[in-house]
PDB file of C-alpha atoms in Angstrom:
ATOM      1  CA  UNK A   1      -8.941  27.069  14.599  1.00 47.00           C
ATOM      2  CA  UNK A   2      -6.283  24.535  16.045  1.00 50.00           C
ATOM      3  CA  UNK A   3      -5.179  22.358  12.929  1.00 53.00           C
ATOM      4  CA  UNK A   4      -2.704  19.327  13.462  1.00 66.00           C
ATOM      5  CA  UNK A   5       0.269  19.093  11.135  1.00 71.00           C
ATOM      6  CA  UNK A   6       0.786  16.108   9.228  1.00 76.00           C
ATOM      7  CA  UNK A   7       4.023  16.459   8.165  1.00 88.00           C
ATOM      8  CA  UNK A   8       5.563  13.037   6.946  1.00 94.00           C
ATOM      9  CA  UNK A   9       9.143  13.400   9.322  1.00 94.00           C
ATOM     10  CA  UNK A  10       6.626  14.223  11.978  1.00 92.00           C
ATOM     11  CA  UNK A  11       4.525  11.099  11.037  1.00 93.00           C
ATOM     12  CA  UNK A  12       7.387   8.835  10.675  1.00 95.00           C
ATOM     13  CA  UNK A  13      10.160   9.782  12.623  1.00 95.00           C
ATOM     14  CA  UNK A  14      11.989   6.301  12.552  1.00 96.00           C
ATOM     15  CA  UNK A  15      11.955   6.736   8.338  1.00 96.00           C
ATOM     16  CA  UNK A  16      13.808  10.182   8.356  1.00 96.00           C
ATOM     17  CA  UNK A  17      16.766   9.092   6.870  1.00 95.00           C
ATOM     18  CA  UNK A  18      14.911   6.672   4.563  1.00 96.00           C
ATOM     19  CA  UNK A  19      12.561   9.424   3.133  1.00 97.00           C
ATOM     20  CA  UNK A  20      15.808  11.659   2.386  1.00 96.00           C
ATOM     21  CA  UNK A  21      17.723   9.035   0.646  1.00 95.00           C
ATOM     22  CA  UNK A  22      14.548   7.917  -1.290  1.00 96.00           C
ATOM     23  CA  UNK A  23      13.593  12.094  -2.200  1.00 95.00           C
ATOM     24  CA  UNK A  24      17.324  12.059  -3.434  1.00 96.00           C
ATOM     25  CA  UNK A  25      17.218   8.954  -5.611  1.00 93.00           C
ATOM     26  CA  UNK A  26      13.768   8.037  -6.458  1.00 95.00           C
ATOM     27  CA  UNK A  27      11.522   9.623  -8.769  1.00 95.00           C
ATOM     28  CA  UNK A  28       8.443   8.169  -7.872  1.00 95.00           C
ATOM     29  CA  UNK A  29       8.855   8.624  -4.074  1.00 96.00           C
ATOM     30  CA  UNK A  30       9.361  11.861  -4.741  1.00 96.00           C
ATOM     31  CA  UNK A  31       6.147  12.613  -6.944  1.00 97.00           C
ATOM     32  CA  UNK A  32       4.222  10.691  -4.051  1.00 97.00           C
ATOM     33  CA  UNK A  33       5.735  12.950  -1.240  1.00 97.00           C
ATOM     34  CA  UNK A  34       5.191  16.056  -3.092  1.00 97.00           C
ATOM     35  CA  UNK A  35       1.583  15.049  -3.906  1.00 97.00           C
ATOM     36  CA  UNK A  36       1.166  14.127  -0.188  1.00 97.00           C
ATOM     37  CA  UNK A  37       2.354  17.711   0.906  1.00 95.00           C
ATOM     38  CA  UNK A  38       0.329  19.677  -1.312  1.00 96.00           C
ATOM     39  CA  UNK A  39      -2.964  17.712  -0.034  1.00 95.00           C
ATOM     40  CA  UNK A  40      -2.049  18.298   3.171  1.00 94.00           C
ATOM     41  CA  UNK A  41      -1.179  21.720   2.530  1.00 92.00           C
ATOM     42  CA  UNK A  42      -4.634  22.257   1.137  1.00 92.00           C
ATOM     43  CA  UNK A  43      -6.700  20.455   3.704  1.00 90.00           C
ATOM     44  CA  UNK A  44      -4.761  22.580   6.439  1.00 88.00           C
ATOM     45  CA  UNK A  45      -5.176  25.520   4.610  1.00 87.00           C
ATOM     46  CA  UNK A  46      -9.175  24.494   4.696  1.00 85.00           C
ATOM     47  CA  UNK A  47      -9.162  23.751   8.451  1.00 81.00           C
ATOM     48  CA  UNK A  48      -7.261  26.757   9.206  1.00 82.00           C
ATOM     49  CA  UNK A  49      -9.077  29.239   7.638  1.00 80.00           C
ATOM     50  CA  UNK A  50     -12.313  27.530   8.277  1.00 77.00           C
ATOM     51  CA  UNK A  51     -12.920  28.273   4.824  1.00 73.00           C
ATOM     52  CA  UNK A  52     -16.734  27.028   3.191  1.00 77.00           C
ATOM     53  CA  UNK A  53     -16.349  23.460   1.473  1.00 79.00           C
ATOM     54  CA  UNK A  54     -18.369  20.780   1.371  1.00 79.00           C
ATOM     55  CA  UNK A  55     -18.122  17.936   4.181  1.00 77.00           C
ATOM     56  CA  UNK A  56     -17.856  15.272   1.696  1.00 85.00           C
ATOM     57  CA  UNK A  57     -15.051  17.154  -0.182  1.00 87.00           C
ATOM     58  CA  UNK A  58     -12.427  17.887   2.728  1.00 86.00           C
ATOM     59  CA  UNK A  59     -13.438  14.304   3.758  1.00 90.00           C
ATOM     60  CA  UNK A  60     -12.406  13.161   0.480  1.00 93.00           C
ATOM     61  CA  UNK A  61      -9.507  14.890   0.439  1.00 92.00           C
ATOM     62  CA  UNK A  62      -8.453  13.464   3.897  1.00 92.00           C
ATOM     63  CA  UNK A  63      -9.172   9.867   2.479  1.00 96.00           C
ATOM     64  CA  UNK A  64      -6.604  10.600  -0.468  1.00 97.00           C
ATOM     65  CA  UNK A  65      -4.118  12.082   2.083  1.00 95.00           C
ATOM     66  CA  UNK A  66      -4.303   8.719   3.799  1.00 96.00           C
ATOM     67  CA  UNK A  67      -4.209   6.580   0.607  1.00 97.00           C
ATOM     68  CA  UNK A  68      -1.005   8.477  -0.379  1.00 97.00           C
ATOM     69  CA  UNK A  69       0.441   8.133   3.598  1.00 97.00           C
ATOM     70  CA  UNK A  70      -0.023   4.246   3.339  1.00 97.00           C
ATOM     71  CA  UNK A  71       1.392   3.998  -0.279  1.00 97.00           C
ATOM     72  CA  UNK A  72       4.578   5.893   1.054  1.00 97.00           C
ATOM     73  CA  UNK A  73       4.971   4.028   4.386  1.00 97.00           C
ATOM     74  CA  UNK A  74       4.611   0.670   2.165  1.00 95.00           C
ATOM     75  CA  UNK A  75       7.244   2.168   0.208  1.00 96.00           C
ATOM     76  CA  UNK A  76       9.325   2.854   2.997  1.00 97.00           C
ATOM     77  CA  UNK A  77       8.905  -0.603   4.508  1.00 96.00           C
ATOM     78  CA  UNK A  78      10.370  -1.915   1.196  1.00 95.00           C
ATOM     79  CA  UNK A  79      13.474   0.201   1.179  1.00 94.00           C
ATOM     80  CA  UNK A  80      14.230  -0.661   4.855  1.00 92.00           C
ATOM     81  CA  UNK A  81      13.623  -4.218   3.962  1.00 91.00           C
ATOM     82  CA  UNK A  82      15.871  -3.966   0.918  1.00 88.00           C
ATOM     83  CA  UNK A  83      18.504  -2.403   3.378  1.00 75.00           C
ATOM     84  CA  UNK A  84      18.704  -5.180   5.511  1.00 60.00           C
ATOM     85  CA  UNK A  85      18.563  -7.981   3.136  1.00 56.00           C
ATOM     86  CA  UNK A  86      21.840  -6.030   1.795  1.00 49.00           C
ATOM     87  CA  UNK A  87      23.760  -6.194   5.436  1.00 51.00           C
ATOM     88  CA  UNK A  88      22.930  -9.787   5.858  1.00 43.00           C
TER      89      UNK A  88
END
């Protein structure tokens, strides 16, 4: 089965530098980043190996992943806004 990979560097290529900075210096961001990657790995593993799992289980996992991705995106936007306000 063809599985789409949801790596955050591919999802947010314009934030690659911000991701690196936040991973190195923000513990909360690092935990959210790790949670996203763990959950993505589980979802991709289930899909890749066509493992028997209830539809609502995998859908719930995907919803959790979307919430994490949205939170990470907002952290990245806040980081970028903070950088821009420092430059101004």
